[in-house]
Protein backbone atom coordinates (compact mmCIF):
# COMPACT_ATOMS: atom_id res chain seq x y z
CA UNK A 1 0.00 0.00 0.00
CA UNK A 2 1.60 3.29 -1.12
CA UNK A 3 -0.24 5.30 1.52
CA UNK A 4 1.41 3.33 4.32
CA UNK A 5 4.85 3.72 2.72
CA UNK A 6 4.36 7.48 2.36
CA UNK A 7 3.19 7.81 5.96
CA UNK A 8 6.30 6.01 7.22
CA UNK A 9 8.54 8.13 4.95
CA UNK A 10 7.05 11.41 6.16
CA UNK A 11 7.16 10.22 9.78
CA UNK A 12 10.89 9.66 9.26
CA UNK A 13 11.37 13.09 7.69
CA UNK A 14 9.43 14.63 10.58
CA UNK A 15 11.61 12.83 13.13
CA UNK A 16 14.80 14.00 11.43
CA UNK A 17 13.50 17.57 11.32
CA UNK A 18 12.65 17.46 15.02
CA UNK A 19 16.12 16.14 15.84
CA UNK A 20 17.65 19.02 13.87
CA UNK A 21 15.46 21.63 15.59
CA UNK A 22 16.24 20.32 19.06
CA UNK A 23 19.94 20.17 18.18
CA UNK A 24 19.80 23.85 17.17
CA UNK A 25 17.91 24.73 20.33
CA UNK A 26 20.62 22.97 22.34
CA UNK A 27 23.32 24.96 20.57
CA UNK A 28 21.55 28.26 21.22
CA UNK A 29 20.70 27.64 24.89
CA UNK A 30 22.81 28.96 27.72
CA UNK A 31 21.63 27.35 30.99
CA UNK A 32 23.44 30.08 32.95
CA UNK A 33 21.05 32.69 31.48
CA UNK A 34 17.88 30.83 32.41
CA UNK A 35 17.53 31.61 36.16
CA UNK A 36 17.03 35.35 35.60
CA UNK A 37 14.38 34.62 32.95
CA UNK A 38 12.27 32.30 35.15
CA UNK A 39 10.06 35.06 36.69
CA UNK A 40 9.28 36.54 33.26
CA UNK A 41 8.57 33.08 31.80
CA UNK A 42 6.29 32.10 34.71
CA UNK A 43 4.34 35.36 34.34
CA UNK A 44 3.86 34.72 30.61
CA UNK A 45 2.83 31.09 31.23
CA UNK A 46 0.26 32.22 33.80
CA UNK A 47 -1.25 34.82 31.43
CA UNK A 48 -1.29 32.37 28.50
CA UNK A 49 -2.69 29.47 30.54
CA UNK A 50 -5.41 31.23 32.49
CA UNK A 51 -6.42 34.19 30.29
CA UNK A 52 -5.14 34.62 26.73
CA UNK A 53 -5.39 31.06 25.43
CA UNK A 54 -8.81 30.23 26.99
CA UNK A 55 -10.32 33.47 25.66
CA UNK A 56 -8.86 32.94 22.16
CA UNK A 57 -9.90 29.28 22.04
CA UNK A 58 -13.45 30.03 23.18
CA UNK A 59 -13.83 32.84 20.67
CA UNK A 60 -12.60 30.59 17.86
CA UNK A 61 -14.39 27.38 18.86
CA UNK A 62 -17.80 28.63 20.02
CA UNK A 63 -18.98 29.46 16.45
CA UNK A 64 -18.21 25.80 15.60
CA UNK A 65 -20.72 24.75 18.29
CA UNK A 66 -18.02 23.21 20.49
CA UNK A 67 -18.97 22.62 24.10
CA UNK A 68 -17.35 24.56 26.92
CA UNK A 69 -15.63 21.32 28.06
CA UNK A 70 -14.05 20.94 24.61
CA UNK A 71 -12.89 24.56 24.65
CA UNK A 72 -11.37 24.16 28.11
CA UNK A 73 -9.52 20.99 27.10
CA UNK A 74 -8.18 22.52 23.89
CA UNK A 75 -7.05 25.67 25.69
CA UNK A 76 -5.40 23.57 28.41
CA UNK A 77 -3.35 21.59 25.88
CA UNK A 78 -0.83 24.44 25.79
CA UNK A 79 2.30 24.76 23.72
CA UNK A 80 3.69 21.59 22.18
CA UNK A 81 6.84 20.98 20.25
CA UNK A 82 9.53 23.36 19.28
CA UNK A 83 7.70 25.55 16.78
CA UNK A 84 7.57 28.51 19.16
CA UNK A 85 11.33 28.18 19.72
CA UNK A 86 11.90 28.07 15.96
CA UNK A 87 9.92 31.31 15.58
CA UNK A 88 12.02 32.86 18.36
CA UNK A 89 15.21 31.72 16.57
CA UNK A 90 13.94 33.39 13.39
CA UNK A 91 13.19 36.62 15.28
CA UNK A 92 16.60 36.64 16.97
CA UNK A 93 18.34 35.83 13.67
CA UNK A 94 16.57 38.78 12.03
CA UNK A 95 18.43 41.10 14.41
CA UNK A 96 15.80 42.30 16.89
CA UNK A 97 17.14 43.60 20.18
CA UNK A 98 15.44 43.24 23.54
CA UNK A 99 16.36 43.94 27.13
CA UNK A 100 15.99 40.21 27.83
CA UNK A 101 16.85 37.38 25.46
CA UNK A 102 13.71 36.49 23.48
CA UNK A 103 14.91 32.97 22.65
CA UNK A 104 15.49 31.98 26.28
CA UNK A 105 12.16 33.48 27.37
CA UNK A 106 10.29 31.49 24.70
CA UNK A 107 12.32 28.38 25.52
CA UNK A 108 11.46 28.62 29.24
CA UNK A 109 7.78 29.38 28.51
CA UNK A 110 7.63 26.27 26.33
CA UNK A 111 9.32 24.13 28.99
CA UNK A 112 7.01 25.36 31.75
CA UNK A 113 3.95 24.94 29.55
CA UNK A 114 4.86 21.38 28.60
CA UNK A 115 5.72 20.45 32.18
CA UNK A 116 2.72 22.08 33.88
CA UNK A 117 -0.05 21.75 31.33
CA UNK A 118 1.25 18.56 29.73
CA UNK A 119 1.69 16.93 33.12
CA UNK A 120 -1.85 17.80 34.17
CA UNK A 121 -3.52 17.08 30.81
CA UNK A 122 -4.58 13.48 31.65
CA UNK A 123 -6.15 14.64 34.93
CA UNK A 124 -7.91 17.60 33.26
CA UNK A 125 -9.18 15.30 30.48
CA UNK A 126 -10.64 12.92 33.04
CA UNK A 127 -12.18 15.72 35.13
CA UNK A 128 -13.84 17.16 32.00
CA UNK A 129 -15.06 13.65 31.06
CA UNK A 130 -13.34 13.97 27.66
CA UNK A 131 -11.72 10.50 27.65
CA UNK A 132 -13.31 7.74 25.57
CA UNK A 133 -12.41 4.53 27.39
CA UNK A 134 -13.66 2.42 24.44
CA UNK A 135 -11.38 4.07 21.88
CA UNK A 136 -7.92 2.80 21.01
CA UNK A 137 -5.42 5.49 21.99
CA UNK A 138 -2.91 4.14 19.45
CA UNK A 139 -5.18 5.50 16.70
CA UNK A 140 -4.34 8.97 18.02
CA UNK A 141 -0.68 8.48 17.16
CA UNK A 142 -1.16 6.57 13.89
CA UNK A 143 -3.93 8.54 12.25
CA UNK A 144 -3.57 6.74 8.95
CA UNK A 145 -3.73 3.16 10.20
CA UNK A 146 -6.59 1.35 11.88
CA UNK A 147 -4.35 -1.38 13.31
CA UNK A 148 -0.67 -1.74 14.04
CA UNK A 149 1.23 -4.32 12.03
CA UNK A 150 2.45 -7.30 14.03
mmCIF file of N, CA and C in Angstrom, residues 7-132:
data_model
loop_
_atom_site.group_PDB
_atom_site.id
_atom_site.type_symbol
_atom_site.label_atom_id
_atom_site.label_comp_id
_atom_site.label_asym_id
_atom_site.label_seq_id
_atom_site.Cartn_x
_atom_site.Cartn_y
_atom_site.Cartn_z
ATOM 1 N N UNK A 7 3.339 7.401 4.558
ATOM 2 C CA UNK A 7 3.190 7.809 5.964
ATOM 3 C C UNK A 7 4.471 7.521 6.722
ATOM 4 N N UNK A 8 5.047 6.348 6.529
ATOM 5 C CA UNK A 8 6.299 6.011 7.221
ATOM 6 C C UNK A 8 7.442 6.914 6.762
ATOM 7 N N UNK A 9 7.503 7.227 5.478
ATOM 8 C CA UNK A 9 8.539 8.126 4.955
ATOM 9 C C UNK A 9 8.425 9.507 5.605
ATOM 10 N N UNK A 10 7.218 10.073 5.606
ATOM 11 C CA UNK A 10 7.052 11.413 6.160
ATOM 12 C C UNK A 10 7.203 11.423 7.681
ATOM 13 N N UNK A 11 6.869 10.325 8.349
ATOM 14 C CA UNK A 11 7.159 10.224 9.778
ATOM 15 C C UNK A 11 8.662 10.282 10.017
ATOM 16 N N UNK A 12 9.429 9.614 9.155
ATOM 17 C CA UNK A 12 10.893 9.657 9.262
ATOM 18 C C UNK A 12 11.446 11.043 9.013
ATOM 19 N N UNK A 13 10.934 11.718 7.978
ATOM 20 C CA UNK A 13 11.373 13.090 7.687
ATOM 21 C C UNK A 13 11.031 14.006 8.860
ATOM 22 N N UNK A 14 9.845 13.837 9.431
ATOM 23 C CA UNK A 14 9.433 14.634 10.585
ATOM 24 C C UNK A 14 10.367 14.397 11.768
ATOM 25 N N UNK A 15 10.704 13.144 12.021
ATOM 26 C CA UNK A 15 11.609 12.825 13.129
ATOM 27 C C UNK A 15 12.981 13.455 12.921
ATOM 28 N N UNK A 16 13.507 13.376 11.710
ATOM 29 C CA UNK A 16 14.804 13.999 11.426
ATOM 30 C C UNK A 16 14.749 15.515 11.600
ATOM 31 N N UNK A 17 13.655 16.123 11.170
ATOM 32 C CA UNK A 17 13.496 17.574 11.325
ATOM 33 C C UNK A 17 13.442 17.961 12.794
ATOM 34 N N UNK A 18 12.737 17.167 13.588
ATOM 35 C CA UNK A 18 12.653 17.458 15.017
ATOM 36 C C UNK A 18 14.014 17.315 15.684
ATOM 37 N N UNK A 19 14.771 16.315 15.284
ATOM 38 C CA UNK A 19 16.119 16.138 15.835
ATOM 39 C C UNK A 19 16.964 17.362 15.512
ATOM 40 N N UNK A 20 16.894 17.839 14.284
ATOM 41 C CA UNK A 20 17.650 19.022 13.868
ATOM 42 C C UNK A 20 17.243 20.256 14.674
ATOM 43 N N UNK A 21 15.940 20.461 14.837
ATOM 44 C CA UNK A 21 15.459 21.628 15.585
ATOM 45 C C UNK A 21 15.933 21.569 17.027
ATOM 46 N N UNK A 22 15.808 20.412 17.670
ATOM 47 C CA UNK A 22 16.235 20.322 19.061
ATOM 48 C C UNK A 22 17.755 20.423 19.191
ATOM 49 N N UNK A 23 18.498 19.979 18.187
ATOM 50 C CA UNK A 23 19.940 20.169 18.177
ATOM 51 C C UNK A 23 20.267 21.659 18.129
ATOM 52 N N UNK A 24 19.581 22.400 17.255
ATOM 53 C CA UNK A 24 19.799 23.848 17.166
ATOM 54 C C UNK A 24 19.418 24.547 18.460
ATOM 55 N N UNK A 25 18.325 24.129 19.059
ATOM 56 C CA UNK A 25 17.906 24.729 20.332
ATOM 57 C C UNK A 25 18.987 24.498 21.387
ATOM 58 N N UNK A 26 19.539 23.275 21.406
ATOM 59 C CA UNK A 26 20.617 22.971 22.342
ATOM 60 C C UNK A 26 21.842 23.839 22.123
ATOM 61 N N UNK A 27 22.166 24.114 20.869
ATOM 62 C CA UNK A 27 23.318 24.963 20.569
ATOM 63 C C UNK A 27 23.085 26.412 20.978
ATOM 64 N N UNK A 28 21.854 26.865 20.924
ATOM 65 C CA UNK A 28 21.548 28.261 21.223
ATOM 66 C C UNK A 28 21.254 28.523 22.696
ATOM 67 N N UNK A 29 21.087 27.481 23.482
ATOM 68 C CA UNK A 29 20.702 27.637 24.888
ATOM 69 C C UNK A 29 21.924 27.814 25.783
ATOM 70 N N UNK A 30 21.801 28.746 26.691
ATOM 71 C CA UNK A 30 22.814 28.961 27.725
ATOM 72 C C UNK A 30 22.120 28.769 29.073
ATOM 73 N N UNK A 31 22.294 27.596 29.702
ATOM 74 C CA UNK A 31 21.628 27.355 30.990
ATOM 75 C C UNK A 31 21.930 28.420 32.043
ATOM 76 N N UNK A 32 23.092 29.053 31.971
ATOM 77 C CA UNK A 32 23.440 30.085 32.950
ATOM 78 C C UNK A 32 22.550 31.318 32.841
ATOM 79 N N UNK A 33 21.920 31.530 31.679
ATOM 80 C CA UNK A 33 21.051 32.689 31.481
ATOM 81 C C UNK A 33 19.608 32.427 31.892
ATOM 82 N N UNK A 34 19.274 31.183 32.161
ATOM 83 C CA UNK A 34 17.875 30.834 32.410
ATOM 84 C C UNK A 34 17.340 31.275 33.772
ATOM 85 N N UNK A 35 18.117 31.216 34.860
ATOM 86 C CA UNK A 35 17.531 31.608 36.162
ATOM 87 C C UNK A 35 16.939 33.009 36.189
ATOM 88 N N UNK A 36 17.577 33.988 35.555
ATOM 89 C CA UNK A 36 17.031 35.352 35.596
ATOM 90 C C UNK A 36 15.789 35.503 34.723
ATOM 91 N N UNK A 37 15.540 34.550 33.850
ATOM 92 C CA UNK A 37 14.384 34.620 32.952
ATOM 93 C C UNK A 37 13.163 33.909 33.541
ATOM 94 N N UNK A 38 13.368 33.094 34.575
ATOM 95 C CA UNK A 38 12.274 32.297 35.147
ATOM 96 C C UNK A 38 11.081 33.158 35.570
ATOM 97 N N UNK A 39 11.243 34.269 36.310
ATOM 98 C CA UNK A 39 10.056 35.060 36.694
ATOM 99 C C UNK A 39 9.260 35.569 35.485
ATOM 100 N N UNK A 40 9.960 36.058 34.462
ATOM 101 C CA UNK A 40 9.283 36.536 33.260
ATOM 102 C C UNK A 40 8.532 35.397 32.580
ATOM 103 N N UNK A 41 9.187 34.238 32.456
ATOM 104 C CA UNK A 41 8.573 33.084 31.797
ATOM 105 C C UNK A 41 7.345 32.599 32.574
ATOM 106 N N UNK A 42 7.436 32.538 33.904
ATOM 107 C CA UNK A 42 6.293 32.098 34.712
ATOM 108 C C UNK A 42 5.116 33.063 34.580
ATOM 109 N N UNK A 43 5.406 34.361 34.527
ATOM 110 C CA UNK A 43 4.344 35.356 34.336
ATOM 111 C C UNK A 43 3.652 35.145 32.988
ATOM 112 N N UNK A 44 4.435 34.943 31.940
ATOM 113 C CA UNK A 44 3.859 34.722 30.608
ATOM 114 C C UNK A 44 3.051 33.437 30.569
ATOM 115 N N UNK A 45 3.568 32.369 31.184
ATOM 116 C CA UNK A 45 2.833 31.095 31.226
ATOM 117 C C UNK A 45 1.502 31.273 31.939
ATOM 118 N N UNK A 46 1.504 32.001 33.048
ATOM 119 C CA UNK A 46 0.257 32.220 33.797
ATOM 120 C C UNK A 46 -0.766 32.974 32.946
ATOM 121 N N UNK A 47 -0.338 34.034 32.281
ATOM 122 C CA UNK A 47 -1.252 34.816 31.430
ATOM 123 C C UNK A 47 -1.773 33.953 30.281
ATOM 124 N N UNK A 48 -0.868 33.228 29.619
ATOM 125 C CA UNK A 48 -1.289 32.370 28.499
ATOM 126 C C UNK A 48 -2.241 31.269 28.955
ATOM 127 N N UNK A 49 -1.917 30.624 30.078
ATOM 128 C CA UNK A 49 -2.688 29.474 30.544
ATOM 129 C C UNK A 49 -4.073 29.858 31.045
ATOM 130 N N UNK A 50 -4.158 30.923 31.806
ATOM 131 C CA UNK A 50 -5.415 31.225 32.489
ATOM 132 C C UNK A 50 -6.215 32.370 31.879
ATOM 133 N N UNK A 51 -5.673 33.085 30.893
ATOM 134 C CA UNK A 51 -6.420 34.187 30.291
ATOM 135 C C UNK A 51 -6.385 34.164 28.764
ATOM 136 N N UNK A 52 -5.223 34.413 28.186
ATOM 137 C CA UNK A 52 -5.145 34.619 26.732
ATOM 138 C C UNK A 52 -5.603 33.409 25.919
ATOM 139 N N UNK A 53 -5.038 32.236 26.219
ATOM 140 C CA UNK A 53 -5.395 31.057 25.428
ATOM 141 C C UNK A 53 -6.862 30.649 25.628
ATOM 142 N N UNK A 54 -7.389 30.594 26.859
ATOM 143 C CA UNK A 54 -8.809 30.232 26.994
ATOM 144 C C UNK A 54 -9.751 31.201 26.277
ATOM 145 N N UNK A 55 -9.462 32.492 26.348
ATOM 146 C CA UNK A 55 -10.317 33.467 25.660
ATOM 147 C C UNK A 55 -10.237 33.261 24.155
ATOM 148 N N UNK A 56 -9.029 33.123 23.615
ATOM 149 C CA UNK A 56 -8.861 32.941 22.164
ATOM 150 C C UNK A 56 -9.515 31.646 21.692
ATOM 151 N N UNK A 57 -9.316 30.568 22.440
ATOM 152 C CA UNK A 57 -9.898 29.280 22.038
ATOM 153 C C UNK A 57 -11.422 29.352 22.068
ATOM 154 N N UNK A 58 -11.984 29.920 23.102
ATOM 155 C CA UNK A 58 -13.453 30.026 23.182
ATOM 156 C C UNK A 58 -14.012 30.875 22.050
ATOM 157 N N UNK A 59 -13.352 31.994 21.768
ATOM 158 C CA UNK A 59 -13.831 32.841 20.674
ATOM 159 C C UNK A 59 -13.772 32.122 19.325
ATOM 160 N N UNK A 60 -12.745 31.309 19.123
ATOM 161 C CA UNK A 60 -12.604 30.592 17.856
ATOM 162 C C UNK A 60 -13.466 29.334 17.767
ATOM 163 N N UNK A 61 -13.699 28.675 18.888
ATOM 164 C CA UNK A 61 -14.389 27.385 18.861
ATOM 165 C C UNK A 61 -15.901 27.486 19.066
ATOM 166 N N UNK A 62 -16.364 28.505 19.756
ATOM 167 C CA UNK A 62 -17.804 28.635 20.015
ATOM 168 C C UNK A 62 -18.629 28.723 18.722
ATOM 169 N N UNK A 63 -18.191 29.449 17.687
ATOM 170 C CA UNK A 63 -18.977 29.459 16.453
ATOM 171 C C UNK A 63 -19.088 28.067 15.800
ATOM 172 N N UNK A 64 -18.172 27.172 16.140
ATOM 173 C CA UNK A 64 -18.213 25.803 15.601
ATOM 174 C C UNK A 64 -19.079 24.896 16.458
ATOM 175 N N UNK A 65 -19.813 25.479 17.399
ATOM 176 C CA UNK A 65 -20.718 24.750 18.288
ATOM 177 C C UNK A 65 -19.995 23.757 19.186
ATOM 178 N N UNK A 66 -18.758 24.056 19.565
ATOM 179 C CA UNK A 66 -18.021 23.210 20.494
ATOM 180 C C UNK A 66 -18.529 23.475 21.909
ATOM 181 N N UNK A 67 -18.520 22.452 22.721
ATOM 182 C CA UNK A 67 -18.967 22.617 24.104
ATOM 183 C C UNK A 67 -17.898 23.348 24.910
ATOM 184 N N UNK A 68 -18.290 23.867 26.049
ATOM 185 C CA UNK A 68 -17.349 24.555 26.921
ATOM 186 C C UNK A 68 -16.267 23.592 27.384
ATOM 187 N N UNK A 69 -16.625 22.330 27.653
ATOM 188 C CA UNK A 69 -15.633 21.322 28.057
ATOM 189 C C UNK A 69 -14.574 21.126 26.972
ATOM 190 N N UNK A 70 -15.001 21.083 25.718
ATOM 191 C CA UNK A 70 -14.051 20.939 24.614
ATOM 192 C C UNK A 70 -13.131 22.159 24.541
ATOM 193 N N UNK A 71 -13.698 23.331 24.694
ATOM 194 C CA UNK A 71 -12.892 24.561 24.653
ATOM 195 C C UNK A 71 -11.870 24.588 25.781
ATOM 196 N N UNK A 72 -12.288 24.181 26.968
ATOM 197 C CA UNK A 72 -11.368 24.163 28.108
ATOM 198 C C UNK A 72 -10.232 23.182 27.854
ATOM 199 N N UNK A 73 -10.562 21.997 27.354
ATOM 200 C CA UNK A 73 -9.523 20.994 27.102
ATOM 201 C C UNK A 73 -8.546 21.461 26.032
ATOM 202 N N UNK A 74 -9.055 22.037 24.955
ATOM 203 C CA UNK A 74 -8.177 22.517 23.888
ATOM 204 C C UNK A 74 -7.294 23.648 24.396
ATOM 205 N N UNK A 75 -7.866 24.562 25.178
ATOM 206 C CA UNK A 75 -7.052 25.670 25.690
ATOM 207 C C UNK A 75 -6.036 25.175 26.714
ATOM 208 N N UNK A 76 -6.331 24.086 27.427
ATOM 209 C CA UNK A 76 -5.398 23.565 28.411
ATOM 210 C C UNK A 76 -4.224 22.843 27.760
ATOM 211 N N UNK A 77 -4.395 22.378 26.531
ATOM 212 C CA UNK A 77 -3.349 21.585 25.879
ATOM 213 C C UNK A 77 -2.031 22.342 25.785
ATOM 214 N N UNK A 78 -2.050 23.648 25.710
ATOM 215 C CA UNK A 78 -0.833 24.439 25.789
ATOM 216 C C UNK A 78 0.066 24.349 24.578
ATOM 217 N N UNK A 79 1.298 24.758 24.788
ATOM 218 C CA UNK A 79 2.300 24.756 23.717
ATOM 219 C C UNK A 79 2.914 23.372 23.612
ATOM 220 N N UNK A 80 3.072 22.898 22.408
ATOM 221 C CA UNK A 80 3.689 21.594 22.185
ATOM 222 C C UNK A 80 4.742 21.730 21.111
ATOM 223 N N UNK A 81 5.810 20.993 21.271
ATOM 224 C CA UNK A 81 6.838 20.980 20.252
ATOM 225 C C UNK A 81 7.734 22.193 20.313
ATOM 226 N N UNK A 82 8.520 22.327 19.295
ATOM 227 C CA UNK A 82 9.532 23.365 19.279
ATOM 228 C C UNK A 82 9.212 24.500 18.318
ATOM 229 N N UNK A 83 8.006 24.523 17.777
ATOM 230 C CA UNK A 83 7.704 25.554 16.776
ATOM 231 C C UNK A 83 7.844 26.961 17.339
ATOM 232 N N UNK A 84 7.425 27.175 18.575
ATOM 233 C CA UNK A 84 7.571 28.513 19.155
ATOM 234 C C UNK A 84 9.041 28.882 19.305
ATOM 235 N N UNK A 85 9.888 27.905 19.628
ATOM 236 C CA UNK A 85 11.329 28.178 19.717
ATOM 237 C C UNK A 85 11.910 28.484 18.345
ATOM 238 N N UNK A 86 11.429 27.797 17.316
ATOM 239 C CA UNK A 86 11.896 28.068 15.956
ATOM 240 C C UNK A 86 11.531 29.495 15.555
ATOM 241 N N UNK A 87 10.319 29.935 15.886
ATOM 242 C CA UNK A 87 9.919 31.307 15.579
ATOM 243 C C UNK A 87 10.793 32.305 16.339
ATOM 244 N N UNK A 88 11.141 31.978 17.587
ATOM 245 C CA UNK A 88 12.022 32.860 18.357
ATOM 246 C C UNK A 88 13.411 32.904 17.735
ATOM 247 N N UNK A 89 13.903 31.754 17.253
ATOM 248 C CA UNK A 89 15.206 31.721 16.574
ATOM 249 C C UNK A 89 15.159 32.632 15.348
ATOM 250 N N UNK A 90 14.075 32.554 14.589
ATOM 251 C CA UNK A 90 13.939 33.393 13.394
ATOM 252 C C UNK A 90 13.938 34.869 13.766
ATOM 253 N N UNK A 91 13.241 35.226 14.851
ATOM 254 C CA UNK A 91 13.193 36.625 15.278
ATOM 255 C C UNK A 91 14.571 37.101 15.727
ATOM 256 N N UNK A 92 15.260 36.273 16.495
ATOM 257 C CA UNK A 92 16.595 36.641 16.966
ATOM 258 C C UNK A 92 17.556 36.750 15.789
ATOM 259 N N UNK A 93 17.457 35.821 14.837
ATOM 260 C CA UNK A 93 18.339 35.830 13.665
ATOM 261 C C UNK A 93 18.086 37.052 12.781
ATOM 262 N N UNK A 94 16.873 37.604 12.851
ATOM 263 C CA UNK A 94 16.571 38.780 12.031
ATOM 264 C C UNK A 94 17.169 40.059 12.616
ATOM 265 N N UNK A 95 17.708 39.954 13.847
ATOM 266 C CA UNK A 95 18.434 41.095 14.406
ATOM 267 C C UNK A 95 17.657 41.945 15.391
ATOM 268 N N UNK A 96 16.516 41.484 15.901
ATOM 269 C CA UNK A 96 15.800 42.295 16.893
ATOM 270 C C UNK A 96 16.620 42.385 18.173
ATOM 271 N N UNK A 97 16.455 43.458 18.890
ATOM 272 C CA UNK A 97 17.138 43.603 20.177
ATOM 273 C C UNK A 97 16.091 43.801 21.254
ATOM 274 N N UNK A 98 16.340 43.147 22.391
ATOM 275 C CA UNK A 98 15.441 43.242 23.540
ATOM 276 C C UNK A 98 16.291 43.363 24.799
ATOM 277 N N UNK A 99 15.660 43.845 25.842
ATOM 278 C CA UNK A 99 16.356 43.935 27.127
ATOM 279 C C UNK A 99 16.691 42.538 27.637
ATOM 280 N N UNK A 100 15.751 41.598 27.463
ATOM 281 C CA UNK A 100 15.986 40.209 27.830
ATOM 282 C C UNK A 100 16.023 39.374 26.559
ATOM 283 N N UNK A 101 16.665 38.244 26.617
ATOM 284 C CA UNK A 101 16.848 37.377 25.464
ATOM 285 C C UNK A 101 15.529 36.686 25.088
ATOM 286 N N UNK A 102 14.983 37.035 23.939
ATOM 287 C CA UNK A 102 13.708 36.487 23.479
ATOM 288 C C UNK A 102 13.748 34.970 23.375
ATOM 289 N N UNK A 103 14.832 34.422 22.829
ATOM 290 C CA UNK A 103 14.909 32.973 22.655
ATOM 291 C C UNK A 103 14.787 32.243 23.982
ATOM 292 N N UNK A 104 15.527 32.676 24.992
ATOM 293 C CA UNK A 104 15.487 31.980 26.279
ATOM 294 C C UNK A 104 14.142 32.144 26.976
ATOM 295 N N UNK A 105 13.504 33.289 26.801
ATOM 296 C CA UNK A 105 12.160 33.477 27.366
ATOM 297 C C UNK A 105 11.194 32.485 26.727
ATOM 298 N N UNK A 106 11.189 32.410 25.399
ATOM 299 C CA UNK A 106 10.292 31.489 24.698
ATOM 300 C C UNK A 106 10.613 30.049 25.062
ATOM 301 N N UNK A 107 11.894 29.730 25.152
ATOM 302 C CA UNK A 107 12.317 28.383 25.522
ATOM 303 C C UNK A 107 11.785 28.007 26.902
ATOM 304 N N UNK A 108 11.936 28.902 27.876
ATOM 305 C CA UNK A 108 11.456 28.623 29.238
ATOM 306 C C UNK A 108 9.929 28.564 29.296
ATOM 307 N N UNK A 109 9.251 29.426 28.554
ATOM 308 C CA UNK A 109 7.784 29.385 28.513
ATOM 309 C C UNK A 109 7.328 28.030 27.971
ATOM 310 N N UNK A 110 7.982 27.565 26.907
ATOM 311 C CA UNK A 110 7.631 26.272 26.330
ATOM 312 C C UNK A 110 7.880 25.147 27.322
ATOM 313 N N UNK A 111 9.019 25.169 27.999
ATOM 314 C CA UNK A 111 9.322 24.126 28.986
ATOM 315 C C UNK A 111 8.295 24.111 30.120
ATOM 316 N N UNK A 112 7.991 25.294 30.665
ATOM 317 C CA UNK A 112 7.012 25.356 31.751
ATOM 318 C C UNK A 112 5.630 24.914 31.286
ATOM 319 N N UNK A 113 5.252 25.317 30.079
ATOM 320 C CA UNK A 113 3.948 24.939 29.553
ATOM 321 C C UNK A 113 3.844 23.431 29.375
ATOM 322 N N UNK A 114 4.876 22.839 28.800
ATOM 323 C CA UNK A 114 4.861 21.383 28.596
ATOM 324 C C UNK A 114 4.843 20.658 29.939
ATOM 325 N N UNK A 115 5.655 21.121 30.882
ATOM 326 C CA UNK A 115 5.724 20.451 32.185
ATOM 327 C C UNK A 115 4.423 20.606 32.969
ATOM 328 N N UNK A 116 3.913 21.817 33.066
ATOM 329 C CA UNK A 116 2.725 22.082 33.876
ATOM 330 C C UNK A 116 1.455 21.586 33.189
ATOM 331 N N UNK A 117 1.189 22.112 32.008
ATOM 332 C CA UNK A 117 -0.045 21.751 31.327
ATOM 333 C C UNK A 117 0.003 20.319 30.810
ATOM 334 N N UNK A 118 1.125 19.927 30.232
ATOM 335 C CA UNK A 118 1.248 18.564 29.731
ATOM 336 C C UNK A 118 1.147 17.538 30.842
ATOM 337 N N UNK A 119 1.749 17.849 31.980
ATOM 338 C CA UNK A 119 1.690 16.934 33.118
ATOM 339 C C UNK A 119 0.293 16.777 33.684
ATOM 340 N N UNK A 120 -0.485 17.835 33.626
ATOM 341 C CA UNK A 120 -1.846 17.795 34.172
ATOM 342 C C UNK A 120 -2.912 17.446 33.130
ATOM 343 N N UNK A 121 -2.538 17.326 31.870
ATOM 344 C CA UNK A 121 -3.521 17.079 30.810
ATOM 345 C C UNK A 121 -4.342 15.806 31.018
ATOM 346 N N UNK A 122 -3.746 14.668 31.412
ATOM 347 C CA UNK A 122 -4.584 13.484 31.651
ATOM 348 C C UNK A 122 -5.621 13.708 32.756
ATOM 349 N N UNK A 123 -5.213 14.373 33.832
ATOM 350 C CA UNK A 123 -6.149 14.636 34.932
ATOM 351 C C UNK A 123 -7.269 15.584 34.479
ATOM 352 N N UNK A 124 -6.921 16.638 33.760
ATOM 353 C CA UNK A 124 -7.914 17.600 33.264
ATOM 354 C C UNK A 124 -8.873 16.898 32.300
ATOM 355 N N UNK A 125 -8.338 16.049 31.424
ATOM 356 C CA UNK A 125 -9.184 15.304 30.476
ATOM 357 C C UNK A 125 -10.188 14.433 31.207
ATOM 358 N N UNK A 126 -9.739 13.760 32.252
ATOM 359 C CA UNK A 126 -10.644 12.916 33.035
ATOM 360 C C UNK A 126 -11.677 13.746 33.784
ATOM 361 N N UNK A 127 -11.245 14.855 34.389
ATOM 362 C CA UNK A 127 -12.179 15.725 35.128
ATOM 363 C C UNK A 127 -13.256 16.296 34.210
ATOM 364 N N UNK A 128 -12.880 16.601 32.965
ATOM 365 C CA UNK A 128 -13.839 17.157 32.004
ATOM 366 C C UNK A 128 -14.666 16.058 31.309
ATOM 367 N N UNK A 129 -14.391 14.813 31.669
ATOM 368 C CA UNK A 129 -15.063 13.652 31.057
ATOM 369 C C UNK A 129 -14.886 13.677 29.530
ATOM 370 N N UNK A 130 -13.647 13.892 29.091
ATOM 371 C CA UNK A 130 -13.344 13.967 27.663
ATOM 372 C C UNK A 130 -12.494 12.780 27.205
ATOM 373 N N UNK A 131 -12.483 11.696 27.997
ATOM 374 C CA UNK A 131 -11.724 10.504 27.648
ATOM 375 C C UNK A 131 -12.705 9.420 27.234
ATOM 376 N N UNK A 132 -12.476 8.837 26.058
ATOM 377 C CA UNK A 132 -13.309 7.737 25.568
ATOM 378 C C UNK A 132 -12.596 6.433 25.892
#
